[in-house]
Short mmCIF file of C-alpha atoms in Angstrom, two decimals:
data_model
loop_
_atom_site.label_atom_id
_atom_site.label_comp_id
_atom_site.label_asym_id
_atom_site.label_seq_id
_atom_site.Cartn_x
_atom_site.Cartn_y
_atom_site.Cartn_z
CA UNK A 176 -49.85 6.53 -56.37
CA UNK A 177 -49.23 10.22 -55.36
CA UNK A 178 -47.26 12.12 -58.14
CA UNK A 179 -43.34 11.52 -58.14
CA UNK A 180 -40.49 14.02 -59.16
CA UNK A 181 -38.97 12.94 -62.11
CA UNK A 182 -35.95 11.40 -60.51
CA UNK A 183 -38.17 9.11 -58.62
CA UNK A 184 -40.21 7.88 -62.08
CA UNK A 185 -36.61 7.16 -63.50
CA UNK A 186 -35.68 5.23 -60.34
CA UNK A 187 -38.59 2.96 -60.55
CA UNK A 188 -38.22 2.77 -64.70
CA UNK A 189 -34.76 1.22 -63.55
CA UNK A 190 -36.19 -1.38 -61.35
CA UNK A 191 -36.00 -3.79 -64.00
CA UNK A 192 -32.62 -3.60 -64.11
CA UNK A 193 -32.22 -4.34 -60.35
CA UNK A 194 -34.53 -7.09 -60.60
CA UNK A 195 -32.71 -8.68 -63.43
CA UNK A 196 -29.44 -8.17 -61.77
CA UNK A 197 -28.18 -5.88 -64.54
CA UNK A 198 -27.39 -3.04 -62.38
CA UNK A 199 -23.97 -1.58 -63.61
CA UNK A 200 -21.20 0.26 -61.74
CA UNK A 201 -21.91 3.40 -63.31
CA UNK A 202 -25.33 3.40 -61.79
CA UNK A 203 -23.98 2.28 -58.19
CA UNK A 204 -21.09 5.03 -58.46
CA UNK A 205 -23.14 8.39 -58.53
CA UNK A 206 -19.86 10.15 -59.27
CA UNK A 207 -19.54 8.79 -62.55
CA UNK A 208 -23.31 9.08 -63.66
CA UNK A 209 -26.11 11.86 -64.31
CA UNK A 210 -28.27 12.83 -61.39
CA UNK A 211 -31.27 11.37 -62.94
CA UNK A 212 -29.56 7.91 -62.97
CA UNK A 213 -29.31 7.93 -59.29
CA UNK A 214 -30.71 4.86 -57.31
CA UNK A 215 -33.23 5.89 -54.47
CA UNK A 216 -31.90 8.10 -51.71
CA UNK A 217 -33.34 6.38 -48.67
CA UNK A 218 -34.73 3.22 -48.19
CA UNK A 219 -37.05 2.37 -45.06
CA UNK A 220 -37.77 -1.19 -44.04
CA UNK A 221 -40.95 -1.54 -42.09
CA UNK A 222 -43.88 0.98 -41.69
CA UNK A 223 -44.58 0.70 -37.87
CA UNK A 224 -43.79 3.18 -35.37
CA UNK A 225 -40.16 4.03 -36.25
CA UNK A 226 -40.49 3.54 -40.21
CA UNK A 227 -43.52 5.98 -40.31
CA UNK A 228 -41.65 8.85 -38.39
CA UNK A 229 -38.80 8.32 -40.69
CA UNK A 230 -40.39 8.18 -43.94
CA UNK A 231 -42.14 11.61 -42.82
CA UNK A 232 -39.02 13.15 -41.53
CA UNK A 233 -36.98 12.24 -44.55
CA UNK A 234 -39.65 13.60 -47.00
CA UNK A 235 -39.66 16.69 -45.06
CA UNK A 236 -36.32 17.13 -45.78
CA UNK A 237 -36.54 16.92 -49.43
CA UNK A 238 -35.32 13.07 -49.08
CA UNK A 239 -36.74 10.58 -51.98
CA UNK A 240 -37.64 7.94 -49.50
CA UNK A 241 -39.02 3.99 -50.38
CA UNK A 242 -40.97 2.42 -47.87
CA UNK A 243 -40.96 -1.63 -48.24
CA UNK A 244 -43.72 -3.21 -46.16
CA UNK A 245 -44.43 -7.02 -45.97
CA UNK A 246 -47.89 -6.65 -45.25
CA UNK A 247 -50.96 -5.20 -47.29
CA UNK A 248 -52.87 -1.85 -46.93
CA UNK A 249 -55.93 -2.09 -45.19
CA UNK A 250 -58.02 1.43 -46.05
CA UNK A 251 -61.37 1.50 -44.15
CA UNK A 252 -64.33 1.00 -46.89
CA UNK A 253 -67.41 2.66 -46.83
CA UNK A 254 -68.87 -0.75 -46.14
CA UNK A 255 -66.86 -0.95 -42.85
CA UNK A 256 -65.76 -4.17 -43.48
CA UNK A 257 -62.18 -3.82 -43.94
CA UNK A 258 -61.04 -6.42 -41.14
CA UNK A 259 -62.35 -9.82 -39.83
CA UNK A 260 -63.51 -9.74 -36.44
CA UNK A 261 -62.89 -11.85 -32.91
CA UNK A 262 -66.42 -13.26 -33.46
CA UNK A 263 -66.10 -14.36 -36.84
CA UNK A 264 -62.41 -14.60 -37.65
CA UNK A 265 -61.32 -15.42 -41.08
CA UNK A 266 -57.70 -15.19 -42.95
CA UNK A 267 -57.40 -11.61 -42.25
CA UNK A 268 -56.70 -12.27 -38.76
CA UNK A 269 -53.32 -14.17 -39.19
CA UNK A 270 -50.24 -13.44 -41.15
CA UNK A 271 -49.77 -16.45 -43.66
CA UNK A 272 -51.18 -18.88 -41.06
CA UNK A 273 -53.85 -21.69 -41.28
CA UNK A 274 -54.75 -20.46 -37.44
CA UNK A 275 -55.19 -17.42 -35.55
CA UNK A 276 -52.90 -16.65 -32.69
CA UNK A 277 -55.40 -18.39 -30.24
CA UNK A 278 -55.79 -21.50 -32.46
CA UNK A 279 -59.12 -20.84 -34.73
CA UNK A 280 -58.75 -22.52 -38.15
CA UNK A 281 -58.76 -19.82 -41.06
CA UNK A 282 -57.78 -19.62 -44.54
CA UNK A 283 -53.88 -18.88 -45.39
CA UNK A 284 -53.68 -15.07 -46.25
CA UNK A 285 -51.63 -11.84 -45.39
CA UNK A 286 -53.73 -10.86 -42.22
CA UNK A 287 -52.78 -8.19 -39.99
CA UNK A 288 -51.13 -10.44 -37.07
CA UNK A 289 -48.30 -12.51 -37.05
CA UNK A 290 -48.16 -15.28 -34.30
CA UNK A 291 -44.28 -16.14 -34.11
CA UNK A 292 -43.45 -19.39 -32.00
CA UNK A 293 -39.85 -18.60 -31.11
CA UNK A 294 -37.86 -20.62 -28.90
CA UNK A 295 -39.32 -19.64 -25.43
CA UNK A 296 -41.70 -17.21 -26.16
CA UNK A 297 -44.75 -16.55 -28.27
CA UNK A 298 -44.40 -13.22 -30.15
CA UNK A 299 -47.30 -11.18 -31.63
CA UNK A 300 -46.68 -8.53 -34.11
CA UNK A 301 -48.41 -6.34 -36.73
CA UNK A 302 -48.18 -6.85 -40.38
CA UNK A 303 -49.55 -4.26 -42.95
CA UNK A 304 -49.00 -0.73 -44.07
CA UNK A 305 -49.00 0.77 -40.32
CA UNK A 306 -47.57 -2.08 -38.62
CA UNK A 307 -48.36 -2.58 -35.10
CA UNK A 308 -50.61 0.63 -34.71
CA UNK A 309 -53.26 -1.72 -36.65
CA UNK A 310 -53.43 -4.45 -34.07
CA UNK A 311 -52.43 -2.63 -30.94
CA UNK A 312 -54.58 -1.59 -27.94
CA UNK A 313 -53.95 2.19 -28.99
CA UNK A 314 -52.17 3.06 -26.04
CA UNK A 315 -49.72 5.85 -26.32
CA UNK A 316 -47.90 5.78 -22.85
CA UNK A 317 -45.55 7.89 -21.51
CA UNK A 318 -43.57 6.23 -18.84
CA UNK A 319 -43.97 8.45 -15.78
CA UNK A 320 -41.17 7.48 -13.48
CA UNK A 321 -38.03 9.41 -13.90
CA UNK A 322 -35.68 6.94 -11.85
CA UNK A 323 -36.93 3.91 -13.90
CA UNK A 324 -36.72 5.73 -17.05
CA UNK A 325 -32.83 6.58 -16.39
CA UNK A 326 -32.30 3.38 -14.91
CA UNK A 327 -33.40 1.48 -18.35
CA UNK A 328 -31.53 3.96 -20.65
CA UNK A 329 -28.50 4.26 -18.80
CA UNK A 330 -27.97 8.03 -19.42
CA UNK A 331 -28.00 7.28 -23.15
CA UNK A 332 -31.38 9.13 -23.12
CA UNK A 333 -32.35 12.72 -21.25
CA UNK A 334 -35.76 12.00 -19.59
CA UNK A 335 -36.39 15.88 -20.06
CA UNK A 336 -35.56 15.81 -23.69
CA UNK A 337 -38.41 13.17 -24.33
CA UNK A 338 -41.27 15.08 -21.93
CA UNK A 339 -40.55 18.49 -23.60
CA UNK A 340 -39.65 17.50 -27.08
CA UNK A 341 -40.02 14.13 -28.73
CA UNK A 342 -43.26 12.63 -26.78
CA UNK A 343 -45.04 16.20 -27.70
CA UNK A 344 -43.70 15.64 -31.16
CA UNK A 345 -45.25 12.36 -31.57
CA UNK A 346 -48.50 13.55 -30.01
CA UNK A 347 -48.88 16.44 -32.12
CA UNK A 348 -49.17 13.94 -35.34
CA UNK A 349 -51.28 10.99 -33.85
CA UNK A 350 -53.33 13.19 -31.47
CA UNK A 351 -53.99 10.49 -28.65
CA UNK A 352 -56.26 11.19 -25.60
CA UNK A 353 -58.06 9.93 -22.88
CA UNK A 354 -61.52 8.57 -22.68
CA UNK A 355 -64.22 11.39 -22.77
CA UNK A 356 -66.54 11.50 -19.68
CA UNK A 357 -69.47 11.04 -21.85
CA UNK A 358 -68.29 7.74 -23.29
CA UNK A 359 -66.53 6.80 -20.29
CA UNK A 360 -70.21 6.80 -18.44
CA UNK A 361 -71.65 4.23 -20.89
CA UNK A 362 -72.29 0.82 -20.53
CA UNK A 363 -69.59 -0.41 -23.00
CA UNK A 364 -66.96 1.18 -20.76
CA UNK A 365 -68.25 -0.07 -17.09
CA UNK A 366 -64.96 -2.51 -16.89
CA UNK A 367 -62.86 0.62 -17.28
CA UNK A 368 -64.82 2.33 -14.57
CA UNK A 369 -64.56 -0.76 -12.25
CA UNK A 370 -61.03 -0.93 -12.64
CA UNK A 371 -60.57 2.62 -11.61
CA UNK A 372 -62.63 2.35 -8.52
CA UNK A 373 -60.74 -0.93 -7.64
CA UNK A 374 -57.49 0.93 -8.22
CA UNK A 375 -58.31 3.90 -6.11
CA UNK A 376 -59.84 1.61 -3.32
CA UNK A 377 -56.46 -0.22 -3.00
CA UNK A 378 -54.48 3.11 -2.70
CA UNK A 379 -52.51 2.90 -5.83
CA UNK A 380 -52.21 6.07 -8.20
CA UNK A 381 -53.87 5.79 -11.54
CA UNK A 382 -54.99 7.32 -14.50
CA UNK A 383 -57.08 7.23 -17.81
CA UNK A 384 -54.46 6.66 -20.24
CA UNK A 385 -54.10 8.40 -23.85
CA UNK A 386 -55.53 6.40 -26.56
CA UNK A 387 -54.78 6.88 -30.35
CA UNK A 388 -58.74 6.95 -31.00
CA UNK A 389 -61.17 9.20 -32.78
CA UNK A 390 -63.69 9.51 -30.09
CA UNK A 391 -66.28 11.22 -32.49
CA UNK A 392 -66.27 8.31 -34.50
CA UNK A 393 -66.66 5.94 -31.34
CA UNK A 394 -69.88 8.54 -30.45
CA UNK A 395 -71.07 7.47 -33.80
CA UNK A 396 -70.75 3.74 -32.99
CA UNK A 397 -72.70 4.15 -29.51
CA UNK A 398 -75.39 6.30 -31.78
CA UNK A 399 -75.36 3.21 -34.36
CA UNK A 400 -74.36 5.37 -37.28
CA UNK A 401 -71.06 3.28 -37.51
CA UNK A 402 -70.11 -0.52 -37.26
CA UNK A 403 -69.74 -1.49 -33.45
CA UNK A 404 -66.02 -1.99 -33.33
CA UNK A 405 -64.09 0.07 -30.55
CA UNK A 406 -67.32 -0.46 -28.32
CA UNK A 407 -67.46 -4.24 -28.71
CA UNK A 408 -63.77 -4.52 -28.12
CA UNK A 409 -62.64 -5.71 -31.59
CA UNK A 410 -59.17 -4.25 -31.49
CA UNK A 411 -56.54 -6.93 -32.38
CA UNK A 412 -57.76 -7.76 -35.91
CA UNK A 413 -58.23 -4.00 -36.75
CA UNK A 414 -61.10 -1.08 -36.20
CA UNK A 415 -63.63 -1.50 -38.90
CA UNK A 416 -65.26 1.77 -37.93
CA UNK A 417 -61.99 3.78 -38.63
CA UNK A 418 -62.20 5.02 -34.72
CA UNK A 419 -58.22 3.80 -34.54
CA UNK A 420 -55.56 6.31 -35.02
CA UNK A 421 -53.19 3.92 -36.80
CA UNK A 422 -50.18 5.14 -38.46
CA UNK A 423 -51.63 4.89 -42.15
CA UNK A 424 -53.88 7.75 -41.25
CA UNK A 425 -51.58 10.48 -40.00
CA UNK A 426 -47.62 9.77 -40.32
CA UNK A 427 -47.75 7.74 -43.47
CA UNK A 428 -50.38 9.79 -45.17
CA UNK A 429 -48.68 13.05 -44.45
CA UNK A 430 -45.38 11.20 -45.52
CA UNK A 431 -46.83 10.40 -49.03
CA UNK A 432 -48.65 13.51 -49.80
CA UNK A 433 -45.22 15.13 -49.80
CA UNK A 434 -44.81 13.61 -53.32
CA UNK A 435 -41.30 12.19 -51.81
CA UNK A 436 -42.30 8.93 -50.28
CA UNK A 437 -43.54 5.79 -52.13
CA UNK A 438 -44.90 2.41 -50.05
CA UNK A 439 -44.46 -0.72 -51.41
CA UNK A 440 -46.73 -3.08 -49.67
CA UNK A 441 -46.47 -6.76 -50.05
CA UNK A 442 -42.65 -6.74 -50.15
CA UNK A 443 -40.58 -8.81 -47.91
CA UNK A 444 -37.19 -8.16 -47.32
CA UNK A 445 -34.93 -11.56 -47.46
CA UNK A 446 -31.23 -9.80 -47.21
CA UNK A 447 -29.20 -6.87 -46.87
CA UNK A 448 -25.82 -6.06 -48.82
CA UNK A 449 -23.22 -3.50 -48.58
CA UNK A 450 -22.47 -1.79 -52.22
CA UNK A 451 -18.79 -0.97 -51.76
CA UNK A 452 -18.18 2.74 -51.96
CA UNK A 453 -22.10 3.63 -52.32
CA UNK A 454 -24.90 2.28 -50.02
CA UNK A 455 -27.01 -0.85 -49.55
CA UNK A 456 -28.90 -3.43 -51.93
CA UNK A 457 -32.02 -5.09 -50.59
CA UNK A 458 -33.50 -8.16 -51.80
CA UNK A 459 -37.16 -8.53 -51.16
CA UNK A 460 -39.74 -11.00 -52.72
CA UNK A 461 -42.79 -9.48 -54.06
CA UNK A 462 -45.54 -11.46 -52.89
CA UNK A 463 -49.67 -11.53 -53.27
CA UNK A 464 -52.11 -11.69 -50.82
CA UNK A 465 -51.70 -15.40 -50.27
CA UNK A 466 -47.85 -15.51 -49.63
CA UNK A 467 -47.16 -16.64 -53.06
CA UNK A 468 -43.81 -15.22 -54.62
CA UNK A 469 -44.69 -13.32 -57.94
CA UNK A 470 -40.80 -11.72 -58.50
CA UNK A 471 -37.64 -11.07 -56.78
CA UNK A 472 -36.84 -7.45 -56.68
CA UNK A 473 -33.03 -5.62 -55.83
CA UNK A 474 -33.58 -2.26 -54.45
CA UNK A 475 -30.21 0.08 -53.98
CA UNK A 476 -30.08 2.97 -51.82
CA UNK A 477 -27.79 5.42 -50.02
CA UNK A 478 -29.35 5.41 -46.70
CA UNK A 479 -30.94 2.31 -45.35
CA UNK A 480 -33.26 2.62 -42.32
CA UNK A 481 -34.39 -0.48 -40.52
CA UNK A 482 -37.68 -0.54 -38.71
CA UNK A 483 -39.02 -3.88 -39.15
CA UNK A 484 -39.74 -4.20 -35.55
CA UNK A 485 -37.49 -5.94 -33.09
CA UNK A 486 -37.91 -9.35 -34.56
CA UNK A 487 -37.45 -8.40 -37.99
CA UNK A 488 -34.76 -5.75 -37.84
CA UNK A 489 -32.86 -8.29 -35.20
CA UNK A 490 -33.24 -11.46 -37.90
CA UNK A 491 -32.36 -9.33 -40.88
CA UNK A 492 -29.12 -7.96 -39.26
CA UNK A 493 -28.21 -11.23 -37.61
CA UNK A 494 -28.51 -13.16 -40.87
CA UNK A 495 -26.46 -10.42 -42.86
CA UNK A 496 -23.46 -10.68 -40.02
CA UNK A 497 -23.42 -14.76 -40.23
CA UNK A 498 -23.81 -14.85 -44.14
CA UNK A 499 -20.85 -12.28 -44.35
CA UNK A 500 -23.11 -9.44 -46.44
CA UNK A 501 -22.26 -7.11 -43.54
CA UNK A 502 -19.37 -8.77 -41.66
CA UNK A 503 -18.53 -5.65 -39.79
CA UNK A 504 -21.66 -5.94 -37.45
CA UNK A 505 -20.48 -6.27 -33.67
CA UNK A 506 -21.27 -8.89 -31.39
CA UNK A 507 -24.10 -7.06 -29.98
CA UNK A 508 -26.15 -7.65 -32.92
CA UNK A 509 -28.94 -10.00 -31.75
CA UNK A 510 -28.70 -9.63 -27.91
CA UNK A 511 -30.69 -7.83 -25.24
CA UNK A 512 -34.19 -8.91 -26.63
CA UNK A 513 -37.10 -8.68 -24.29
CA UNK A 514 -40.46 -8.78 -23.67
CA UNK A 515 -40.99 -5.47 -21.83
CA UNK A 516 -42.12 -7.10 -18.78
CA UNK A 517 -45.42 -8.37 -20.21
CA UNK A 518 -47.55 -10.63 -18.36
CA UNK A 519 -51.16 -11.55 -18.71
CA UNK A 520 -53.50 -11.12 -15.74
CA UNK A 521 -56.88 -12.95 -15.15
CA UNK A 522 -58.90 -11.64 -12.34
CA UNK A 523 -62.43 -13.45 -11.02
CA UNK A 524 -64.93 -12.98 -8.68
CA UNK A 525 -65.58 -9.33 -9.43
CA UNK A 526 -68.73 -7.39 -9.67
CA UNK A 527 -70.14 -8.04 -12.96
CA UNK A 528 -69.23 -5.49 -15.59
CA UNK A 529 -70.49 -6.81 -18.94
CA UNK A 530 -69.65 -3.77 -21.42
CA UNK A 531 -66.80 -4.84 -23.82
CA UNK A 532 -65.56 -1.52 -24.70
CA UNK A 533 -62.16 -1.04 -25.58
CA UNK A 534 -59.41 -0.29 -26.08
CA UNK A 535 -57.14 -0.20 -22.94
CA UNK A 536 -58.76 2.60 -20.59
CA UNK A 537 -56.83 2.97 -17.49
CA UNK A 538 -53.34 2.29 -15.85
CA UNK A 539 -52.54 1.47 -12.20
CA UNK A 540 -49.03 2.62 -11.14
CA UNK A 541 -47.01 0.59 -8.33
CA UNK A 542 -43.69 2.04 -8.76
CA UNK A 543 -43.02 1.59 -4.88
CA UNK A 544 -43.28 -2.08 -4.91
CA UNK A 545 -40.07 -3.30 -3.16
CA UNK A 546 -40.10 -6.32 -5.43
CA UNK A 547 -39.77 -4.08 -8.55
CA UNK A 548 -42.15 -1.50 -10.10
CA UNK A 549 -44.96 -2.40 -12.44
CA UNK A 550 -48.10 -0.96 -14.02
CA UNK A 551 -51.46 -2.82 -14.93
CA UNK A 552 -53.72 -1.80 -17.21
CA UNK A 553 -57.13 -3.16 -18.20
CA UNK A 554 -58.14 -3.91 -21.55
CA UNK A 555 -61.44 -5.56 -23.23
CA UNK A 556 -62.05 -9.18 -23.15
CA UNK A 557 -64.60 -9.55 -25.91
CA UNK A 558 -65.96 -13.09 -24.68
CA UNK A 559 -64.92 -12.87 -20.93
CA UNK A 560 -67.27 -14.64 -18.25
CA UNK A 561 -69.33 -12.30 -16.28
CA UNK A 562 -67.44 -11.38 -13.31
CA UNK A 563 -64.04 -11.80 -15.04
CA UNK A 564 -61.61 -9.37 -16.56
CA UNK A 565 -58.26 -9.47 -18.06
CA UNK A 566 -55.17 -7.10 -17.63
CA UNK A 567 -51.81 -6.46 -18.90
CA UNK A 568 -49.06 -6.02 -16.41
CA UNK A 569 -45.73 -4.72 -17.38
CA UNK A 570 -42.59 -4.69 -15.33
CA UNK A 571 -39.02 -4.61 -15.76
CA UNK A 572 -37.80 -7.69 -17.21
CA UNK A 573 -34.80 -8.93 -15.78
CA UNK A 574 -34.01 -12.07 -18.57
CA UNK A 575 -32.77 -11.38 -21.90
CA UNK A 576 -33.04 -13.00 -25.20
CA UNK A 577 -30.76 -13.42 -28.17
CA UNK A 578 -31.09 -14.24 -31.87
CA UNK A 579 -29.17 -17.35 -33.73
CA UNK A 580 -28.94 -18.29 -37.20
CA UNK A 581 -30.18 -21.63 -37.93
CA UNK A 582 -28.35 -23.07 -41.21
CA UNK A 583 -30.67 -25.77 -41.66
CA UNK A 584 -33.51 -23.29 -42.18
CA UNK A 585 -31.44 -20.38 -43.38
CA UNK A 586 -33.49 -18.43 -40.73
CA UNK A 587 -32.77 -16.55 -37.80
CA UNK A 588 -34.48 -17.77 -34.36
CA UNK A 589 -35.01 -16.00 -31.13
CA UNK A 590 -33.91 -18.09 -27.75
CA UNK A 591 -35.40 -16.67 -24.51
CA UNK A 592 -34.54 -18.90 -21.24
CA UNK A 593 -37.24 -19.40 -19.40
CA UNK A 594 -38.43 -20.10 -15.63
CA UNK A 595 -35.34 -18.30 -14.43
CA UNK A 596 -34.71 -16.22 -11.34
CA UNK A 597 -35.41 -12.99 -13.35
CA UNK A 598 -38.65 -14.31 -14.74
CA UNK A 599 -39.78 -15.38 -11.18
CA UNK A 600 -38.76 -12.02 -9.70
CA UNK A 601 -40.85 -10.10 -12.44
CA UNK A 602 -43.61 -12.46 -11.91
CA UNK A 603 -43.55 -11.88 -7.92
CA UNK A 604 -43.44 -7.94 -8.26
CA UNK A 605 -46.70 -8.10 -10.18
CA UNK A 606 -48.33 -10.87 -7.91
CA UNK A 607 -47.60 -8.59 -5.06
CA UNK A 608 -49.42 -5.71 -6.51
CA UNK A 609 -52.25 -7.90 -7.53
CA UNK A 610 -52.24 -9.05 -4.06
CA UNK A 611 -52.72 -5.59 -2.40
CA UNK A 612 -55.81 -5.11 -5.14
CA UNK A 613 -57.47 -8.03 -4.78
CA UNK A 614 -57.10 -7.72 -0.60
CA UNK A 615 -58.32 -4.22 -0.46
CA UNK A 616 -61.54 -5.02 -2.97
CA UNK A 617 -62.50 -8.21 -1.75
CA UNK A 618 -66.05 -8.52 0.51
CA UNK A 619 -68.13 -11.93 0.84
CA UNK A 620 -66.32 -13.20 -1.98
CA UNK A 621 -62.75 -13.66 -2.19
CA UNK A 622 -61.11 -11.80 -5.66
CA UNK A 623 -58.90 -13.97 -7.28
CA UNK A 624 -56.02 -13.25 -9.77
CA UNK A 625 -53.89 -15.44 -11.88
CA UNK A 626 -50.52 -14.28 -14.02
CA UNK A 627 -49.14 -15.67 -16.91
CA UNK A 628 -45.94 -15.19 -18.80
CA UNK A 629 -46.42 -17.29 -22.05
CA UNK A 630 -45.78 -14.31 -24.75
CA UNK A 631 -45.78 -10.87 -25.58
CA UNK A 632 -47.06 -8.26 -28.06
CA UNK A 633 -44.28 -5.79 -27.33
CA UNK A 634 -41.15 -7.41 -28.44
CA UNK A 635 -37.94 -5.02 -27.74
CA UNK A 636 -34.21 -5.24 -28.25
CA UNK A 637 -31.91 -6.72 -30.55
CA UNK A 638 -29.89 -3.89 -31.61
CA UNK A 639 -29.53 -2.05 -28.50
CA UNK A 640 -28.80 1.72 -27.89
CA UNK A 641 -25.02 2.16 -27.13
CA UNK A 642 -24.24 -1.45 -28.00
CA UNK A 643 -25.00 -2.57 -31.54
CA UNK A 644 -25.76 1.26 -32.42
CA UNK A 645 -24.67 4.44 -31.27
CA UNK A 646 -27.13 6.66 -29.16
CA UNK A 647 -29.03 7.65 -32.42
CA UNK A 648 -29.51 4.61 -34.11
CA UNK A 649 -26.24 4.36 -36.30
CA UNK A 650 -25.24 0.96 -36.47
CA UNK A 651 -21.77 0.62 -35.51
CA UNK A 652 -19.22 -0.47 -38.35
CA UNK A 653 -21.30 1.15 -41.13
CA UNK A 654 -22.13 4.29 -42.63
CA UNK A 655 -25.57 5.17 -43.74
CA UNK A 656 -27.12 2.40 -42.05
CA UNK A 657 -29.50 2.81 -39.25
CA UNK A 658 -32.02 1.37 -36.91
CA UNK A 659 -35.15 3.26 -35.94
CA UNK A 660 -37.64 1.02 -34.05
CA UNK A 661 -38.02 -1.27 -30.91
CA UNK A 662 -34.93 -3.00 -31.49
CA UNK A 663 -33.10 -0.19 -30.28
CA UNK A 664 -34.60 -0.56 -26.77
CA UNK A 665 -32.99 -2.73 -24.04
CA UNK A 666 -35.91 -5.27 -23.74
CA UNK A 667 -38.15 -2.64 -21.99
CA UNK A 668 -39.92 0.62 -22.28
CA UNK A 669 -39.53 1.66 -18.79
CA UNK A 670 -43.17 0.35 -17.44
CA UNK A 671 -44.83 1.57 -20.16
CA UNK A 672 -46.48 0.21 -23.52
CA UNK A 673 -43.57 1.00 -26.07
CA UNK A 674 -45.73 2.94 -29.26
CA UNK A 675 -45.26 6.28 -27.97
CA UNK A 676 -41.53 5.68 -26.75
CA UNK A 677 -40.63 3.98 -29.93
CA UNK A 678 -41.80 6.81 -32.04
CA UNK A 679 -40.25 9.28 -29.88
CA UNK A 680 -37.03 7.89 -30.07
CA UNK A 681 -37.31 7.67 -33.92
CA UNK A 682 -38.06 11.16 -33.81
CA UNK A 683 -35.03 11.86 -31.87
CA UNK A 684 -32.67 9.51 -34.03
CA UNK A 685 -33.93 10.70 -37.45
CA UNK A 686 -33.57 14.44 -36.41
CA UNK A 687 -29.74 14.07 -35.55
CA UNK A 688 -29.23 11.48 -38.51
CA UNK A 689 -30.80 13.95 -41.40
CA UNK A 690 -28.74 16.94 -39.52
CA UNK A 691 -25.25 15.36 -39.37
CA UNK A 692 -25.11 12.68 -41.92
CA UNK A 693 -27.56 13.29 -44.74
CA UNK A 694 -27.60 16.89 -45.06
CA UNK A 695 -23.74 17.27 -44.40
CA UNK A 696 -23.25 14.45 -46.94
CA UNK A 697 -25.19 16.03 -49.56
CA UNK A 698 -23.09 19.27 -48.89
CA UNK A 699 -19.85 17.44 -49.32
CA UNK A 700 -21.13 15.33 -52.23
CA UNK A 701 -22.14 18.44 -53.98
CA UNK A 702 -18.68 19.45 -53.56
CA UNK A 703 -17.41 16.34 -54.65
CA UNK A 704 -16.07 15.15 -51.46
CA UNK A 705 -18.51 12.54 -50.42
CA UNK A 706 -15.93 9.69 -49.91
CA UNK A 707 -13.94 11.75 -47.49
CA UNK A 708 -16.10 13.14 -44.90
CA UNK A 709 -14.55 12.92 -41.58
CA UNK A 710 -16.07 10.87 -39.22
CA UNK A 711 -18.91 9.33 -40.98
CA UNK A 712 -17.53 5.94 -41.07
CA UNK A 713 -18.83 3.68 -38.14
#
């Protein structure tokens, strides 16, 4: 644990009072208590792309911040065996499930990847300190079509601000880059080379995408000095060589080094309550690595940042609205959820490319498709048959899901209508692009592509900008309550993997919140006027 200021130490010492339900009014009302008795200033729920950005920027602004994360830490060990593998999976592959996402039996454990079987859709999401960055394909993709970006964000966000300020700001921390030529030329990446060749032959714009990968470590994998991870396509269950630039190695590490951020792993938030005249009270279960509850804790903060991912954030807020703990949430909460337009593509009768190197390597763009814009990217299929490849296609979803509270389960479920005209339009766009790709690359053997739309690893929406929140993630109806993750996006990241856009949007939101809400509020609290700040209530 990093060194904490005395105020933080006193906060943690007072946690016994929170846990025992003995938190007194004098502790809640800082107008009548000494500064040393203040609970934590800011709490961030979740440590993915939005939560990690919030933690670092709050700390840099001098704000004591607590990050609550349901998953465990996954430090890279000297033995390079931190994570399980596709080839020999165990409980580390799955979040409290007897099977992996593809049905392989494993022991129940707090693993890195959760499979949520919702009503109409399978949703995959990361669990651990670093969130989705532990299990994604490492793609840091900037939406490249200004028109699509403007269409998606309806004028709430300026494309120029993101290209000039916020995307570069995220890149400066994570430092993504495309596959270097010396690595691309190896056997391990022959499937990426084939994809680029075919995209070019078909006349599509294409490029190598930026990846959050340390290529020097990949070179060590190739040389046999690191365990084969990236070059074997071992991605979704974690990267044992340490080549992936996941958030625990950059944003979160930098945040903890400030001495103002503490991360509580294996803490599952179950409810949020407003504390009259002060802030918010979070109830969470501390669990062990097998999911068993050790104790229940109550933590109070002035500023609460929700970054539990689209599903986690949306479910917490929908439950709070339904149960009356946050009754002023508007009716847009839990709406406008989407799959990012994800679809899985399987192609067969291709030239044999046996290399299993990952992560995703290149992108094909088809923004001029009359049936709808889309992109297609290759990614490694560790057990694919010779002459086959799998891709991820991303279009613009035309069908939204919504979250509903189920009293019989005391839980919230996602409902997504299927086989709708919107679904068919999305699939038609992707199939049209693939038709051109296949036709222009077929020779004596006809290349065949099949598209499936059974799940997503890019859940987005539920607390949409301009609907449930303002354009900076401030939850409408509440002061000091913010959303800074993928729940803000309207079901899509404008034909791109969403990680870079989520982090960039969090940078934009937190910058404004610190300047206008937190720093402004601290100034007026020092003047004794905290409860009379004009324009703060929302």
